[in-house]
XYZ file of C-alpha atoms in Angstrom:
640
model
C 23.298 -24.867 17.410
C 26.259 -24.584 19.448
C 27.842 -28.005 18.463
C 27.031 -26.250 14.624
C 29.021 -22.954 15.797
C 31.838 -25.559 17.051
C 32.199 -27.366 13.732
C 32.259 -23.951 11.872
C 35.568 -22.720 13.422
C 36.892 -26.093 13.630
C 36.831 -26.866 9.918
C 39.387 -24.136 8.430
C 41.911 -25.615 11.342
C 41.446 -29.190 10.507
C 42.151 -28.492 7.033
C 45.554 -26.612 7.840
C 46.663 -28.650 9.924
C 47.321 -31.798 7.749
C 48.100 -28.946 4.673
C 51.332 -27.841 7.023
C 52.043 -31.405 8.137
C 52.411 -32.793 4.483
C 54.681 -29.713 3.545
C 56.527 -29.933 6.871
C 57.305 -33.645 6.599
C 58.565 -33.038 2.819
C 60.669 -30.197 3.792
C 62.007 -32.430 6.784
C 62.989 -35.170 4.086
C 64.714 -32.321 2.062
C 66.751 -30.879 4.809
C 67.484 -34.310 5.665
C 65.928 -35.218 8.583
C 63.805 -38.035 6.526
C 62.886 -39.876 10.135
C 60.927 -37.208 11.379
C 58.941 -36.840 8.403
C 56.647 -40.246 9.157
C 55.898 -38.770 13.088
C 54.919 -35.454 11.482
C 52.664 -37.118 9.151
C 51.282 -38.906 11.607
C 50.852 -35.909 13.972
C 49.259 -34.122 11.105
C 46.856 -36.943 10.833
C 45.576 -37.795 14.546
C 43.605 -34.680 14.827
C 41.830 -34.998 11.886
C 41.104 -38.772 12.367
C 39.812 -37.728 16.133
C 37.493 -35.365 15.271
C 35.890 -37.967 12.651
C 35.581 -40.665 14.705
C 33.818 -38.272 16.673
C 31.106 -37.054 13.741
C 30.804 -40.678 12.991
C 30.382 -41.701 16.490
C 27.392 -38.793 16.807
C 26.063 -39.671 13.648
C 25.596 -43.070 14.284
C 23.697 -42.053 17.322
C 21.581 -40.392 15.277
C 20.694 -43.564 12.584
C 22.953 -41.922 9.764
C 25.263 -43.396 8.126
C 27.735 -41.777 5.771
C 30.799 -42.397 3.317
C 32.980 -40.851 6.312
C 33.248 -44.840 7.917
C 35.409 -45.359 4.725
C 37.615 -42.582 5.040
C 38.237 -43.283 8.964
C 38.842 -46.916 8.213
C 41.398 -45.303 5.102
C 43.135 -43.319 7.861
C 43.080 -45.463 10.248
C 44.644 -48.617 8.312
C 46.921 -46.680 6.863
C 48.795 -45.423 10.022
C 48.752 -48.983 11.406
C 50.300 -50.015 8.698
C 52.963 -47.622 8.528
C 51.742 -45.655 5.465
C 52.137 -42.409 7.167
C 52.166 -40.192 3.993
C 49.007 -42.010 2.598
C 47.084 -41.246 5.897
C 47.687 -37.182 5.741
C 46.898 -36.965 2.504
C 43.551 -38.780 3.072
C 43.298 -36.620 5.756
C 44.076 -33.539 4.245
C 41.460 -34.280 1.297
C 38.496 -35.715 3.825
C 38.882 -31.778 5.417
C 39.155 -29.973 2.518
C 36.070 -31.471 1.515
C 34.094 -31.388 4.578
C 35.250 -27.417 4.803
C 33.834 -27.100 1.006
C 30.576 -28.726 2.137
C 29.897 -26.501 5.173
C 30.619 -23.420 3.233
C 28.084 -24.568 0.845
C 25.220 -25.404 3.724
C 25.972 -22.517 5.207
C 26.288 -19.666 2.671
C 23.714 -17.083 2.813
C 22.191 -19.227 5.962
C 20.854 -17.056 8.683
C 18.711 -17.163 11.736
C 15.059 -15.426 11.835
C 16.384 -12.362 13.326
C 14.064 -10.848 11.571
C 10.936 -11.850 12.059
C 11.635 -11.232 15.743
C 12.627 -8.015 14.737
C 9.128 -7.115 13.067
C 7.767 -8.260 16.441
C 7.116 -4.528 18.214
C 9.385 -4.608 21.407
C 7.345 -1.663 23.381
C 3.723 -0.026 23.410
C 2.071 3.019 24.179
C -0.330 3.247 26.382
C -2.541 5.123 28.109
C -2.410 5.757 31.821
C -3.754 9.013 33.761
C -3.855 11.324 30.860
C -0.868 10.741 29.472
C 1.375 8.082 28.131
C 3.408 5.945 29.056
C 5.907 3.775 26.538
C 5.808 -0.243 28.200
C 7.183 -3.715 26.928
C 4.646 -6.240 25.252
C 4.811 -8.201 28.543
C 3.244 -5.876 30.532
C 0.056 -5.257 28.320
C -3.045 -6.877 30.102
C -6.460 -7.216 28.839
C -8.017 -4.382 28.477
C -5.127 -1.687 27.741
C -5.904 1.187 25.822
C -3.128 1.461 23.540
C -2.017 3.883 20.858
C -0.919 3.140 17.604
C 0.881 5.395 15.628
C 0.972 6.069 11.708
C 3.078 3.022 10.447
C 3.201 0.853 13.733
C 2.640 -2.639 13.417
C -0.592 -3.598 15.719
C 1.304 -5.759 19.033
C -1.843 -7.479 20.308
C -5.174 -8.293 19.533
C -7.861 -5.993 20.379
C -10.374 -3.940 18.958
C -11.135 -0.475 17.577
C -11.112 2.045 20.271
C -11.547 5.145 17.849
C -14.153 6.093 15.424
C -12.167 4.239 12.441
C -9.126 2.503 11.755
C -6.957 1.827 8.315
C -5.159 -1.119 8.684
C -2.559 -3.007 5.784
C -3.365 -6.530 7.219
C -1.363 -7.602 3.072
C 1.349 -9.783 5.510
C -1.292 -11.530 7.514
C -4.546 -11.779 5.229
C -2.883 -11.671 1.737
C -5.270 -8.931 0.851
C -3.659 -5.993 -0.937
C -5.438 -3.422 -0.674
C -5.381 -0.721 3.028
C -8.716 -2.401 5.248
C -10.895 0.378 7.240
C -12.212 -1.105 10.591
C -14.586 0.675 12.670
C -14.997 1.415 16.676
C -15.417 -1.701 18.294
C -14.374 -4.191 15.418
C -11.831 -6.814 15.928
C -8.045 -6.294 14.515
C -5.096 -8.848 14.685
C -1.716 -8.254 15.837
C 0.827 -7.870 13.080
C -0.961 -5.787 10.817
C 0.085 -1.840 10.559
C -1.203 1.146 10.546
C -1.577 2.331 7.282
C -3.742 5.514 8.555
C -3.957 7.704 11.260
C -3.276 7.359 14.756
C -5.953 5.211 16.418
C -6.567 3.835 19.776
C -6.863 -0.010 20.299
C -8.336 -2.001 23.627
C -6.348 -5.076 23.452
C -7.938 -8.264 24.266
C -5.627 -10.325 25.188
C -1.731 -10.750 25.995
C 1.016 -10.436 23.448
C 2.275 -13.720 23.612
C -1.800 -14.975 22.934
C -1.721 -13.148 20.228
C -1.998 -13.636 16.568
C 1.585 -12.735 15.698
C 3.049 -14.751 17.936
C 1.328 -17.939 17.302
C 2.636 -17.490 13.353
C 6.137 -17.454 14.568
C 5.664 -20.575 16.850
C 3.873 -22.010 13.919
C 6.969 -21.206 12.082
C 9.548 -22.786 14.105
C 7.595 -25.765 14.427
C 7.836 -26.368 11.000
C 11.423 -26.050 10.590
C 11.318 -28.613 13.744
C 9.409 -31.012 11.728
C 10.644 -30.481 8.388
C 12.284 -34.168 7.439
C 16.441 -34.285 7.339
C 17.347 -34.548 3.932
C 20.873 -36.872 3.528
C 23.640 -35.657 2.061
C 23.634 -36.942 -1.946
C 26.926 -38.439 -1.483
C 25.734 -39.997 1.980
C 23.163 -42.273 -0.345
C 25.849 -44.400 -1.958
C 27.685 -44.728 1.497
C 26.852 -48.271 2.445
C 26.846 -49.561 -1.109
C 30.441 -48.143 -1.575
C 31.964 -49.540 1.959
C 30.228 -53.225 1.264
C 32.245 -53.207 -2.137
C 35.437 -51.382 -0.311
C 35.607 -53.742 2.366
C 34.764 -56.751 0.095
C 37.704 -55.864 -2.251
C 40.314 -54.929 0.978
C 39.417 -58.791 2.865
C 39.994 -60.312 -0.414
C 43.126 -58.486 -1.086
C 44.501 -59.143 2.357
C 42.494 -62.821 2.559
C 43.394 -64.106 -0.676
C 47.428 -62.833 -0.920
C 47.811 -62.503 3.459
C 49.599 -58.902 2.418
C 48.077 -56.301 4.417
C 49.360 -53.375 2.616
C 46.955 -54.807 -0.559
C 44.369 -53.751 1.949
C 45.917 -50.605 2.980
C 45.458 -49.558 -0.669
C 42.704 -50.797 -1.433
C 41.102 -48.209 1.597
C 43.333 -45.476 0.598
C 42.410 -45.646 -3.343
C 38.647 -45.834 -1.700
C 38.757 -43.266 0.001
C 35.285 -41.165 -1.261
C 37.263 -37.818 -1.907
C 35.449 -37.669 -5.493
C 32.127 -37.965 -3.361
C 33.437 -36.042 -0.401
C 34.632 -32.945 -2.905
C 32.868 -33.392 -6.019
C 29.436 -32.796 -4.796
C 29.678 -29.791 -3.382
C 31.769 -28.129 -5.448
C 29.274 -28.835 -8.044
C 26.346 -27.579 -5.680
C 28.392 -24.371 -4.313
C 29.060 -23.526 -8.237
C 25.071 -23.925 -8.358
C 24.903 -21.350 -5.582
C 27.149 -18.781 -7.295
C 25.459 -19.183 -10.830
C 21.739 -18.838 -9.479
C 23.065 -15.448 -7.340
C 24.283 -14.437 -11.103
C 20.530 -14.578 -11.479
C 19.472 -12.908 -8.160
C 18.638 -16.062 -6.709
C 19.961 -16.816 -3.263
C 19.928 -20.348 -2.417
C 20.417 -21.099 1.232
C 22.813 -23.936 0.675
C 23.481 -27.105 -1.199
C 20.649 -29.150 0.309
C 18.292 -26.648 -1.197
C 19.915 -26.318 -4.233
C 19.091 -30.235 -4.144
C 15.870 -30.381 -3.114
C 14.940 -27.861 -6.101
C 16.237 -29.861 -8.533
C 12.804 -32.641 -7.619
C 10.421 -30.454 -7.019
C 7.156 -32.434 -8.207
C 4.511 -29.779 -6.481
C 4.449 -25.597 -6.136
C 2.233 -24.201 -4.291
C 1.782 -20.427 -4.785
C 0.761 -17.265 -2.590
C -1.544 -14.580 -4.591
C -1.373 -11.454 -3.236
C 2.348 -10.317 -3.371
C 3.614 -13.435 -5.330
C 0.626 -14.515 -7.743
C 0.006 -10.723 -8.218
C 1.741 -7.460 -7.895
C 1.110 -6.837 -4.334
C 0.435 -3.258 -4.710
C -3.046 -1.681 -6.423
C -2.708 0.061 -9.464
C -5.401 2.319 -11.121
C -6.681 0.096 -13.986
C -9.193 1.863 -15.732
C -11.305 5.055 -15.491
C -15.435 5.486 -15.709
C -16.420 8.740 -16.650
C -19.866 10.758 -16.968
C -20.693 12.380 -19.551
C -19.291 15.272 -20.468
C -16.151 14.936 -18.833
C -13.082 13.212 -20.185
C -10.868 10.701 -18.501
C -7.418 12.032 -18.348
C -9.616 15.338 -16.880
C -10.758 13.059 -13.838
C -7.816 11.664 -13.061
C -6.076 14.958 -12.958
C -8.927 16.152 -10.913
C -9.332 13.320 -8.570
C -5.411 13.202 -8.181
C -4.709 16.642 -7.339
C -6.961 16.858 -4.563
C -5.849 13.210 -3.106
C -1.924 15.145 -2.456
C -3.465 16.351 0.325
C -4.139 12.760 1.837
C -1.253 10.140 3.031
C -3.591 7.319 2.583
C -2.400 4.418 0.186
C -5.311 4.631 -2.165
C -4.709 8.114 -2.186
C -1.276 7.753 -2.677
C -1.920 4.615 -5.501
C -4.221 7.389 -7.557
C -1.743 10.216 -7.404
C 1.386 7.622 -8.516
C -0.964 6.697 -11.769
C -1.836 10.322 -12.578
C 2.229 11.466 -12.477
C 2.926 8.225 -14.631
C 0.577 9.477 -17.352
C 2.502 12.783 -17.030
C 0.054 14.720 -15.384
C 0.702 17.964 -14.393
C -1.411 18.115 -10.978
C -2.824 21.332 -9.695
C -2.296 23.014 -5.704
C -5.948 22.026 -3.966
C -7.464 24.069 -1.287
C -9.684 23.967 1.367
C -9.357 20.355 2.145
C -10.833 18.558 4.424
C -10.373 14.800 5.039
C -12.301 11.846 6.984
C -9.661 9.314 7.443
C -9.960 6.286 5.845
C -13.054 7.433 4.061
C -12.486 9.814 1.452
C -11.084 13.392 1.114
C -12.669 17.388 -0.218
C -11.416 20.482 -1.374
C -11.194 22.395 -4.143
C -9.446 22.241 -7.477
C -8.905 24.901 -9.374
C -11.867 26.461 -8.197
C -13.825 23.121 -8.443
C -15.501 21.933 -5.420
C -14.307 18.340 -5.727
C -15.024 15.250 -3.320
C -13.252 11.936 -3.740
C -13.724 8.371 -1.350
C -15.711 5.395 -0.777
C -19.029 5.418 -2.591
C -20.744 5.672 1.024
C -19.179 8.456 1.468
C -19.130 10.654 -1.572
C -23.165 9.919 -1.644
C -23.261 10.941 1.833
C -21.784 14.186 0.808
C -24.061 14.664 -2.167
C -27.002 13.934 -0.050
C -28.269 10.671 -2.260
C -28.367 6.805 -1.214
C -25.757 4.771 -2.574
C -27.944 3.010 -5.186
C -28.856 6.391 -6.451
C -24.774 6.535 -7.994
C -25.276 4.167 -10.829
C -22.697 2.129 -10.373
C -22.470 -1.155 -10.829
C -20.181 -3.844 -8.769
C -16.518 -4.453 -9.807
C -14.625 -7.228 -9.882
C -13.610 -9.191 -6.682
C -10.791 -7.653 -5.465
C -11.060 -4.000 -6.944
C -11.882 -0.811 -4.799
C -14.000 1.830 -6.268
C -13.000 5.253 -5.938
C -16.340 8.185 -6.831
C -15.384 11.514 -7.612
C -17.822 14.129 -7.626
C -17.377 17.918 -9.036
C -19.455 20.759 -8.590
C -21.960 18.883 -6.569
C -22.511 15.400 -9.216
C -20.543 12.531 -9.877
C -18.273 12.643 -12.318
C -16.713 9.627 -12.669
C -15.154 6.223 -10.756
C -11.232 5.281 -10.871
C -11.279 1.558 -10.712
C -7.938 0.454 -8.616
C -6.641 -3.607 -8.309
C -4.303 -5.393 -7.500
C -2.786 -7.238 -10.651
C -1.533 -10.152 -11.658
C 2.155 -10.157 -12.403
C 3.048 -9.880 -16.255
C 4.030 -12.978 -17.563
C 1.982 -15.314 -14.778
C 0.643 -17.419 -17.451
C 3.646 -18.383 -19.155
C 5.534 -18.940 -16.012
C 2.897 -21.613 -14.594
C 2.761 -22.938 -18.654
C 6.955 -23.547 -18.015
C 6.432 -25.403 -14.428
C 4.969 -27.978 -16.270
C 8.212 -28.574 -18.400
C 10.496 -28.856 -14.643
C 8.389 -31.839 -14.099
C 6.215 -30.156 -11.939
C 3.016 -32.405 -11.702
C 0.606 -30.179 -9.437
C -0.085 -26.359 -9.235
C -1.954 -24.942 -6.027
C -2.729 -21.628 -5.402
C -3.144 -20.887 -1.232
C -4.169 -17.674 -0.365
C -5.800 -15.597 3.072
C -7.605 -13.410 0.731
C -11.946 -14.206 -0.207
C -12.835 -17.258 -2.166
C -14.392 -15.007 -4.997
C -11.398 -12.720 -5.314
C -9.228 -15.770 -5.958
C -11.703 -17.324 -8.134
C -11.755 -14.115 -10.349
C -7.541 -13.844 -10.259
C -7.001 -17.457 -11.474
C -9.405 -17.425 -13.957
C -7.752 -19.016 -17.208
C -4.732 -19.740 -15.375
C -3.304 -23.949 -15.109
C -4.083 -24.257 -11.480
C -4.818 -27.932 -10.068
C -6.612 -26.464 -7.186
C -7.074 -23.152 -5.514
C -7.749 -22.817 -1.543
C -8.659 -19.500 -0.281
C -9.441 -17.850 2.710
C -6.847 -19.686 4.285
C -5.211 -18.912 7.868
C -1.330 -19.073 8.397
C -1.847 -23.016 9.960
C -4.083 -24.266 7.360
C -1.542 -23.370 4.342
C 1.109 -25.558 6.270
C -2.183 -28.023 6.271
C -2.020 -27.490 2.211
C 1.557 -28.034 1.851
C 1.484 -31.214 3.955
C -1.637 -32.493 1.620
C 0.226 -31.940 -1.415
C 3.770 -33.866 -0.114
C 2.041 -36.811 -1.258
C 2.627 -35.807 -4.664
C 6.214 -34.984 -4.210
C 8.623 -32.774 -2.803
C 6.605 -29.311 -2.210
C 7.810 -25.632 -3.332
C 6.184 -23.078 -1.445
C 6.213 -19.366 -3.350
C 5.368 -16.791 -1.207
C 5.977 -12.954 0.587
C 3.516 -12.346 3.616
C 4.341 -13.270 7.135
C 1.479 -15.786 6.990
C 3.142 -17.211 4.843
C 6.277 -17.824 6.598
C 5.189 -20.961 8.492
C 4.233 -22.449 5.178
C 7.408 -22.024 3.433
C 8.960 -23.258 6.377
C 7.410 -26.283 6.685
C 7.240 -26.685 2.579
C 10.879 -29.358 1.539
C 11.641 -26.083 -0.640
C 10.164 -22.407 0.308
C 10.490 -19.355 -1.728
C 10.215 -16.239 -0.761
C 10.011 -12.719 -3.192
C 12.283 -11.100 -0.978
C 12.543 -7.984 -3.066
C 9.418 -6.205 -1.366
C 8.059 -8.927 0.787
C 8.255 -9.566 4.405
C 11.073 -10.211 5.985
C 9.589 -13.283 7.572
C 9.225 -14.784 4.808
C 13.007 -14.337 3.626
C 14.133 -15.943 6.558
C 12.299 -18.531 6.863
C 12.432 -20.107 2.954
C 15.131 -21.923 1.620
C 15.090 -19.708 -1.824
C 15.363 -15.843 -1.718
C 14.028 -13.584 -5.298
C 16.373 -11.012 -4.658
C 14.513 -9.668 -7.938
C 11.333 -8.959 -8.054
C 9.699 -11.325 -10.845
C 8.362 -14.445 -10.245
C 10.173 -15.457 -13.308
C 13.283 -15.824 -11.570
C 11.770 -19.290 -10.032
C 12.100 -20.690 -13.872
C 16.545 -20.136 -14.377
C 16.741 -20.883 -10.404
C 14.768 -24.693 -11.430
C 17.359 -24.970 -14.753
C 20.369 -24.230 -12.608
C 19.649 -26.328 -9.556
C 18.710 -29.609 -12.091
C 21.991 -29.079 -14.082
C 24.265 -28.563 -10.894
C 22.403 -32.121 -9.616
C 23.196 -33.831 -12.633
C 26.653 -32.530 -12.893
C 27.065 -33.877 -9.419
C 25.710 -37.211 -10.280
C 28.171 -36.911 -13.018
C 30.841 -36.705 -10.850
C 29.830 -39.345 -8.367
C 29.347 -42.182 -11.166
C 32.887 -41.006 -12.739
C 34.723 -40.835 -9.322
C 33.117 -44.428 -8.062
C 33.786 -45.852 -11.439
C 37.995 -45.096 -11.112
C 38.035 -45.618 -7.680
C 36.445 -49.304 -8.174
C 39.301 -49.537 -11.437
C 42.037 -48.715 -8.656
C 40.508 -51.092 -5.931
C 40.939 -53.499 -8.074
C 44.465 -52.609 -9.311
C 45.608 -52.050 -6.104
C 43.960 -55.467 -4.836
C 46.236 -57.355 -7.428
C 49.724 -55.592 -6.286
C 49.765 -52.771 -8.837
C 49.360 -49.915 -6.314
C 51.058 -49.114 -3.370
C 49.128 -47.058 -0.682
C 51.266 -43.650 -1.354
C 50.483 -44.559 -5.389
C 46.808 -45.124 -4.690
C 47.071 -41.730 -2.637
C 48.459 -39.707 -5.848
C 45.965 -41.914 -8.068
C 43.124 -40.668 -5.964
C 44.132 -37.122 -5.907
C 44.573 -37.256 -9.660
C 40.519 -38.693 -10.027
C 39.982 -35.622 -7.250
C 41.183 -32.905 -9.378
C 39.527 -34.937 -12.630
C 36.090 -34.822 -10.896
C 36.294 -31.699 -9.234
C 37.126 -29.945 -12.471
C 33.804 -31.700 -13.893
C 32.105 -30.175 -11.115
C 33.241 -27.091 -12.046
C 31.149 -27.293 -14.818
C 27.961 -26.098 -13.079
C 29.281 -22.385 -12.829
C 29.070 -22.241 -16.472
C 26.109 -20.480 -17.593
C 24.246 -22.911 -20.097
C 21.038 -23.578 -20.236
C 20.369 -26.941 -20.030
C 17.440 -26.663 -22.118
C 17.318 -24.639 -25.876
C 14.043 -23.601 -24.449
C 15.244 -21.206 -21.656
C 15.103 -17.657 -21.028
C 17.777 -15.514 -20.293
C 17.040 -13.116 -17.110
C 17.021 -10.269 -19.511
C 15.101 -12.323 -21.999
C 12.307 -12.384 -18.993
C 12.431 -8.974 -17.997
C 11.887 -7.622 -21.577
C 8.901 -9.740 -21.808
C 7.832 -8.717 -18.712
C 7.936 -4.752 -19.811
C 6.123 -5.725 -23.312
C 3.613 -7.158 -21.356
C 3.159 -4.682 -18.656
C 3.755 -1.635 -21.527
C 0.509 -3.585 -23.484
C -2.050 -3.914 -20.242
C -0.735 -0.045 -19.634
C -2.490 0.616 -23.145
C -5.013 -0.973 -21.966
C -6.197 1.559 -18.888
């Protein structure tokens, strides 16, 4: 990291230095001190050449090997030989480009600040009738701690009150608010999504669930394969043919400067520049899109993706419940429920609550003042509405109040995945608001158009129940689905499906951080999910439609190709002017200008990936999506 940091703030230097030290030795020659100009040159070039020998040196410690052996050997020759000028422009053009590359690797790059940050630094416990606020190291088995409305859980432990409401969505991938009970288990991570509640923890913080996801998470970057750099691949192919063309030259004719321009017309600045330009134009076009791409390896690696494997709750789905339809006795008449039900749950900050009121205000519901209430927490709410005596909750609990077993309701079973909301007036039930969590609008077509990217398999890996996932990918192109999954056995899935290909992990939850981290791309929906998961993927939705996965695919192939483009079209003249320059017809200082003239040819190719063009007729635009998206989501609305 701190050699990284080093090579950062050394870059911009490296590339001024030879910048001043080609317009200092010009302006010597014009002011008439031409002798100096060749020692400034050369001064202008040392530094540079240094510090690559050094990279190469490291690199080849390493086992890589990389195209900048032919631009030290360019440099190098060059100054032996007395073509000072040649070797600070190849010096000045090998820095420029490495400066262009870093930028690109390490735009939008940054450390996982914070998931650390979601990591709760202090406690509250109890001690001698009070209180006292302690750090996570000092919790011991068998602290009674107290965790506050909206505090995320810092151990393990279990239930120390009569009932808990936990939002476990980042851990368990299931959306909907989970009650617990005195003396039930809870992990560390999830928050409180109810009341305050005490908790006995069982075991230390650094045991604890939590913290094993973020080891699990930085042992996957650890392991996650080095990608090369594209130009890197052609590296030994190119110096074979370099130095086979520079021998000859010098062999065949016994006039080393043939060789010295041979090296310097080698000299990979079309590979060196043209790549990532292309793949930092990539960046800034998929941004366009609310994309963020962290860097021009990723950019790469999205343009092969062969296997996605997707999260449900969050990513597959909306991540938040919605009130989907409404059961009525009768008598009574839907809207009249709702209004009812919702009315009475303003008086209660829990989400389902909260979920029942949002539905009722976006039907335009005027909602009435209730009275009287009186809530259970995390069970269900009474009170009176408009002089109604109205009870809503769990079906255990609004039969509890009416005085009748749970049977004796009438209602039958939902859907895996749904929550069941009674509402009794006046002493009978009146009706049941049906809440789940959706699948996003436009899923279908979305997994349809994987299919064209090349994507071969589909896999859907979730924490939530096997039956719930069952039910939420039913019709939908999945290869296989694998539920009830724990934060280790997704990175287990993605590793099983690298045999079909680079893996793209889609997810939002913190358990799904160590996945995406150890996927060869990992995307995160970093619009409303965890920030876990945003730092550790490669990919960040800064919009919140899965959509955005299809133009981010489109843009990443074309910037590859265009890159490839430029490679092929910069080796191709650089072989023409080896060969040229191997029969006489180039001097090193013309081979310099006749390289910098294929530079600015392919670089201005590369340019051609911030255009935005589909490369497909069959694309959508990001407005194109979105409008789709709201037909969609304005039709299942029509639906409730």
């Amino acid at each position: 990291m701190l050699l990284q940091d080093l090579q950062q703030r050394v870059r911009p230097v490296l590339v001024g230095i030879p910048a001043l030290g080609l317009l200092a030795g010009f302006l010597a020659r014009l002011l008439g001190y031409g002798g100096l100009a060749p020692a400034i040159w050369v001064a202008a070039t040392i530094p540079v050449l240094l510090v690559l020998l050094a990279e190469i040196v490291t690199s080849l410690r390493r086992g890589d090997f990389g195209l900048d052996v032919v631009a030290a050997l360019s440099m190098t020759a060059a100054l032996i030989f007395g073509e000072e000028l040649a070797a600070v422009v190849v010096a000045l053009m090998y820095s420029g480009g490495q400066y262009l590359e870093s930028f690109a690797e390490g735009r939008a790059r940054r450390e996982m600040t914070a998931l650390l940050s979601r990591v709760p630094r202090t406690a509250m416990r109890h001690r001698d009738d009070g209180l006292e606020e302690i750090a996570l190291d000092a919790i011991d088995a068998g602290d009674r701690l107290l965790i506050r409305r909206g505090d995320v859980v810092p151990v393990d432990g279990t239930v120390a009150s009569r009932v808990a409401v936990l939002d476990e969505s980042a851990l368990t991938g299931e959306a909907l608010p989970v009650q617990h009970r005195a003396g039930e288990a809870v992990m560390s991570g999830s928050a409180n999504a109810g009341d305050a509640f005490d908790l006995t923890a069982s075991r230390r913080a650094s045991d604890s669930t939590f913290a094993g996801i973020i080891r699990l998470v930085e042992q996957a970057q650890r392991s996650r394969a080095p990608m090369a750099r594209l130009a890197d691949r052609y590296a030994m192919g190119f110096l074979v043919v370099t130095v086979a063309i520079a021998s000859a030259a010098w062999f065949l004719t016994g006039d080393p400067i043939r060789a010295v321009a041979v090296l310097v017309v080698a000299t990979p600045c079309p590979l060196i520049l043209a790549v990532p330009v292309a793949l930092v134009s990539g960046l800034s076009r998929a941004a366009r899109h609310g994309i963020l791409i962290k860097g021009g390896k990723a950019l790469e690696v999205m343009s092969g993706i062969r296997a996605v494997v997707l999260d449900k709750t969050g990513t597959l789905t909306d991540g938040r419940p919605r009130l989907v339809s409404t059961e009525v006795a009768p008598g009574i008449e839907p809207d009249e429920l709702l209004m009812i039900a919702a009315s009475l749950e303003q008086a209660s900050h829990h989400t389902i609550a909260q979920t029942i009121v949002a539905g009722a205000r976006a039907r335009g519901m005027t909602l009435a003042t209730p009275s009287d209430v009186a809530e259970t927490p995390g069970e269900g709410v009474e009170g009176r509405v408009q002089g109604y005596h109205v009870i809503v909750g769990g079906l255990s609990f609004v039969s509890g109040k009416l005085g009748i077993s749970e049977t004796s309701l009438g209602i039958a079973a939902g859907t895996p995945g749904s929550v069941m909301v009674a509402v009794a007036i006046e002493g009978r039930l009146a009706g049941v608001l049906v809440l789940a969590d959706e699948l996003r609008a436009g899923t279908e077509t979305f997994l349809a158009r994987l299919r064209t990217f090349g994507v071969e398999r589909i896999v859907l890996a979730t924490g939530d129940r096997q039956d719930v996932a069952r039910e939420v990918t039913r019709g939908l192109p999945f290869d296989a689905v694998r539920a009830d999954l724990t934060p280790d056995q997704k990175v287990t899935t993605i590793l099983s499906e690298r045999k079909n290909g680079p893996v793209m992990m889609i997810g939002d939850g913190v358990n799904d951080a160590p996945a995406l981290a150890a996927a060869d791309l990992g995307v995160a929906m970093g619009s409303r999910g965890a920030a876990a998961s945003a730092e550790a993927a490669d990919v960040v939705l800064l919009v919140d439609r899965l959509n955005a996965v299809l133009p981010g695919l489109e843009i990443a192939r074309r910037s590859r190709r265009i890159a490839l483009e430029s490679v092929y079209g910069g080796i191709g003249l650089s072989v023409l002017g080896m060969i040229a320059a191997a029969f006489g017809h180039i001097t090193p200082v013309q081979g310099a200008l006749i390289q910098e003239a294929i530079d600015i040819a392919v670089i201005l190719n590369a340019l051609r990936a911030l255009q935005d063009k589909p490369a497909s007729g069959h694309s959508l635009s990001p407005d194109q999506i979105a409008g789709r998206e709201r037909h969609s989501a304005a039709q299942n609305a029509n639906l409730v």
